XYZ file of C-alpha atoms in Angstrom:
271
model
C -35.489 2.251 -7.696
C -32.847 1.009 -10.105
C -33.141 -2.318 -11.850
C -31.116 -4.483 -14.180
C -32.434 -5.712 -17.487
C -32.124 -9.524 -17.203
C -30.818 -9.645 -20.760
C -27.893 -7.469 -19.682
C -27.182 -9.049 -16.302
C -24.211 -11.367 -15.927
C -23.406 -13.719 -13.040
C -25.769 -12.715 -10.251
C -25.633 -14.218 -6.757
C -27.256 -13.367 -3.418
C -25.758 -13.413 0.071
C -26.483 -11.764 3.411
C -23.140 -9.984 3.584
C -23.976 -7.692 6.512
C -25.771 -10.481 8.463
C -28.979 -8.486 8.963
C -31.201 -11.360 7.841
C -31.761 -10.002 4.320
C -29.660 -11.147 1.366
C -28.068 -8.551 -0.886
C -27.788 -9.077 -4.652
C -24.306 -9.027 -6.202
C -24.149 -8.593 -9.941
C -22.174 -7.427 -12.899
C -23.988 -5.655 -15.716
C -23.260 -4.545 -19.257
C -25.007 -1.176 -18.994
C -23.326 0.304 -17.107
C -20.274 -1.928 -17.363
C -19.866 -2.337 -13.614
C -20.084 -4.604 -10.594
C -22.646 -3.504 -8.045
C -24.581 -4.332 -4.905
C -28.395 -4.196 -4.835
C -31.131 -4.583 -2.242
C -33.777 -7.285 -2.802
C -36.202 -4.626 -4.108
C -33.726 -3.680 -6.859
C -32.468 -0.446 -5.307
C -28.772 0.011 -5.937
C -26.676 0.150 -2.770
C -23.161 0.566 -4.109
C -20.909 0.540 -7.137
C -17.830 -1.577 -6.458
C -15.772 -1.888 -9.639
C -15.840 -0.980 -13.326
C -15.603 -3.846 -15.791
C -14.334 -1.372 -18.375
C -15.928 -3.125 -21.325
C -19.491 -2.605 -22.519
C -19.205 -5.283 -25.188
C -17.958 -8.070 -22.907
C -18.817 -7.491 -19.279
C -18.700 -11.036 -17.903
C -17.735 -10.902 -14.237
C -17.108 -13.881 -11.950
C -18.038 -13.505 -8.268
C -17.256 -15.257 -4.981
C -18.265 -14.599 -1.365
C -16.124 -15.104 1.720
C -14.515 -13.482 4.745
C -11.739 -11.322 3.306
C -11.012 -8.870 6.130
C -10.931 -8.678 9.934
C -14.685 -8.398 10.601
C -17.317 -11.146 10.565
C -19.321 -9.710 7.680
C -18.995 -11.192 4.233
C -16.998 -9.646 1.431
C -16.965 -10.562 -2.237
C -14.386 -10.904 -4.983
C -15.196 -9.763 -8.504
C -12.951 -10.514 -11.477
C -13.294 -9.727 -15.159
C -11.286 -8.843 -18.221
C -8.320 -6.946 -16.753
C -9.398 -6.489 -13.131
C -9.738 -8.244 -9.791
C -11.460 -6.434 -6.911
C -12.319 -7.216 -3.295
C -15.481 -5.436 -2.159
C -16.759 -4.926 1.391
C -20.224 -5.827 2.654
C -21.431 -2.302 1.808
C -19.933 -2.453 -1.674
C -16.871 -0.333 -0.912
C -13.828 -1.334 -2.949
C -11.178 -2.607 -0.514
C -8.507 -3.661 -3.018
C -8.260 -3.777 -6.793
C -5.538 -4.932 -9.172
C -4.969 -5.931 -12.791
C -3.119 -9.248 -13.000
C -3.815 -9.695 -16.696
C -6.951 -11.805 -16.420
C -8.859 -12.456 -19.628
C -12.528 -13.356 -19.173
C -12.096 -15.395 -15.960
C -14.707 -18.146 -15.820
C -14.609 -19.002 -12.116
C -13.354 -17.670 -8.796
C -12.477 -19.961 -5.911
C -11.620 -19.226 -2.290
C -9.286 -21.740 -0.691
C -6.630 -22.343 1.933
C -3.367 -22.587 0.002
C -0.724 -21.665 2.580
C -0.004 -21.818 6.305
C -1.528 -18.476 7.298
C -5.125 -18.079 8.423
C -6.137 -15.806 5.549
C -8.018 -17.075 2.536
C -6.440 -17.240 -0.904
C -8.135 -16.576 -4.252
C -8.088 -18.715 -7.408
C -9.035 -17.525 -10.888
C -9.387 -19.583 -14.052
C -8.908 -17.609 -17.234
C -8.069 -18.258 -20.881
C -4.414 -19.187 -20.475
C -3.779 -19.993 -16.825
C -5.051 -20.785 -13.373
C -3.920 -17.929 -11.113
C -3.591 -18.035 -7.306
C -3.644 -14.721 -5.409
C -2.898 -13.965 -1.782
C -5.411 -12.009 0.294
C -3.606 -8.754 -0.669
C -4.096 -9.669 -4.385
C -0.431 -10.376 -5.046
C 0.166 -13.372 -7.311
C 1.238 -16.538 -5.444
C 1.557 -18.772 -8.496
C 0.270 -19.409 -11.987
C -0.417 -22.779 -13.552
C -0.042 -22.406 -17.307
C -2.677 -24.207 -19.336
C -1.705 -26.177 -22.401
C -3.465 -24.099 -24.992
C -6.104 -21.420 -25.356
C -9.464 -22.701 -24.206
C -11.853 -20.660 -22.047
C -13.278 -23.865 -20.563
C -10.938 -24.593 -17.630
C -13.353 -25.225 -14.760
C -11.910 -26.059 -11.343
C -12.874 -26.860 -7.771
C -11.000 -27.232 -4.485
C -10.960 -29.868 -1.752
C -8.582 -31.033 0.951
C -8.031 -34.514 -0.456
C -5.177 -35.560 1.831
C -6.401 -34.033 5.099
C -3.401 -31.752 5.657
C -5.488 -28.594 6.093
C -4.622 -27.178 2.666
C -6.685 -27.464 -0.491
C -5.802 -29.356 -3.604
C -7.055 -27.796 -6.841
C -8.906 -29.949 -9.378
C -8.973 -28.484 -12.867
C -10.356 -29.946 -16.090
C -7.803 -29.250 -18.828
C -8.848 -30.468 -22.277
C -9.090 -34.274 -21.996
C -7.546 -34.587 -18.527
C -8.205 -33.946 -14.865
C -5.227 -32.165 -13.299
C -4.838 -32.381 -9.520
C -2.631 -29.562 -8.240
C -1.031 -29.166 -4.838
C -1.718 -26.032 -2.793
C 1.475 -24.453 -4.164
C 0.406 -24.946 -7.773
C 2.431 -28.017 -8.734
C 0.925 -30.886 -10.705
C 0.457 -33.861 -8.370
C -1.470 -36.117 -10.746
C -2.964 -36.099 -14.227
C -5.843 -38.440 -15.037
C -7.022 -38.956 -18.609
C -10.775 -38.391 -18.850
C -11.430 -39.312 -22.480
C -9.357 -39.820 -25.633
C -11.009 -37.103 -27.687
C -13.107 -34.675 -25.743
C -13.006 -31.639 -23.507
C -14.843 -29.965 -20.682
C -18.602 -29.933 -21.176
C -18.775 -26.286 -20.092
C -16.472 -23.484 -19.011
C -18.146 -23.750 -15.587
C -18.623 -27.514 -15.225
C -16.047 -27.927 -12.491
C -15.044 -31.356 -11.128
C -17.081 -32.298 -8.069
C -15.927 -34.146 -4.971
C -18.626 -36.389 -3.525
C -18.907 -39.725 -1.745
C -21.236 -41.251 -4.317
C -21.114 -44.843 -3.015
C -21.302 -44.104 0.720
C -18.048 -45.809 1.656
C -16.610 -42.799 3.506
C -14.163 -42.008 0.703
C -14.883 -39.251 -1.800
C -14.761 -39.708 -5.544
C -13.969 -37.027 -8.132
C -16.610 -36.724 -10.852
C -15.811 -34.997 -14.154
C -18.187 -34.295 -17.049
C -16.949 -33.947 -20.602
C -18.804 -33.574 -23.889
C -19.563 -37.282 -24.209
C -19.633 -38.861 -20.771
C -19.364 -38.511 -17.011
C -16.344 -40.139 -15.373
C -15.731 -40.845 -11.675
C -12.299 -41.442 -10.142
C -11.161 -42.844 -6.804
C -7.808 -42.075 -5.238
C -5.116 -44.682 -4.654
C -5.777 -43.873 -0.998
C -9.072 -42.812 0.555
C -10.085 -39.182 0.030
C -11.568 -38.476 3.482
C -13.053 -35.084 2.597
C -15.373 -33.288 5.015
C -18.951 -32.817 3.749
C -18.365 -35.099 0.741
C -21.440 -37.074 1.847
C -23.666 -34.057 1.125
C -25.001 -33.127 -2.327
C -22.887 -30.807 -4.454
C -24.865 -27.635 -5.107
C -23.216 -26.649 -8.383
C -21.601 -23.279 -9.033
C -20.673 -21.342 -5.924
C -20.183 -24.487 -3.872
C -19.487 -23.625 -0.248
C -19.580 -25.464 3.053
C -23.130 -24.726 4.184
C -26.532 -26.251 3.531
C -29.734 -24.542 2.391
C -33.038 -24.649 4.221
C -36.387 -25.023 2.436
C -36.791 -21.233 2.236
C -33.381 -20.847 0.580
C -31.515 -19.448 3.559
C -28.261 -20.851 4.920
C -28.791 -23.274 7.796
C -27.000 -22.803 11.081
C -26.544 -19.771 13.353
C -23.457 -18.408 11.584
C -22.797 -17.575 7.926
C -20.790 -20.234 6.118
C -17.686 -18.065 5.757
C -17.104 -17.926 9.527
C -16.777 -21.707 9.781
C -15.499 -22.682 6.328
C -14.093 -19.868 4.198
C -14.378 -21.825 0.943
C -15.937 -21.100 -2.461
C -16.087 -23.642 -5.338
C -15.155 -26.461 -3.024
C -15.223 -28.377 0.232
C -13.240 -28.028 3.487
């Protein structure tokens, strides 16, 4: 049995990718500098991608349906690589789009086709990739700052996601094609409270319209739209990192007969 030293493990999540009733463990590690797939007992199942850097092996992960079957796949991104891995850990696609220490991965619907798109936040830009890992667009960030957390939600009900990103002292709302739709000042002198403290979309007052909640170093701010944000599942609690459209049962499993990616192929956001 192989195991990971917790002091050397970075960004670990669990998901039942092959739908056999048992969740696999997805993790990046510093020694070896790799992304892998493990069984619940710690036995290594597969080696998906090399991070290529023993000193800084941070890897962001996201789970979704990224090929033609109903099993789950996962995206792994780190310093200089983005990889899509199958349910058994096989590398399906891999590319270097120049990412530097990406903090978050999101899965969203950004164009008219049925396939999911991928979002990465890194030091200098927010990058959108198509399902074949070609770059769709980049949204340049104002200055170097590794804390550019984001989330996605269909705010206007058109079937495509808007992207909400915390940039320095402002909340930027981007359209699905990467253009700035609105900029809202959060605080006069502050910044994101964490590189992973993404804006959340939640109906906090129960009026049927979602608010956007942003945390900075000094305060928490909530914003309403000029028109109602009628966002599906905004009446349910936001679960933090790895937000997807699916609720947990008391034993930690996903509720419902189907995995969340078959109904809502979203990560870091809401339908």
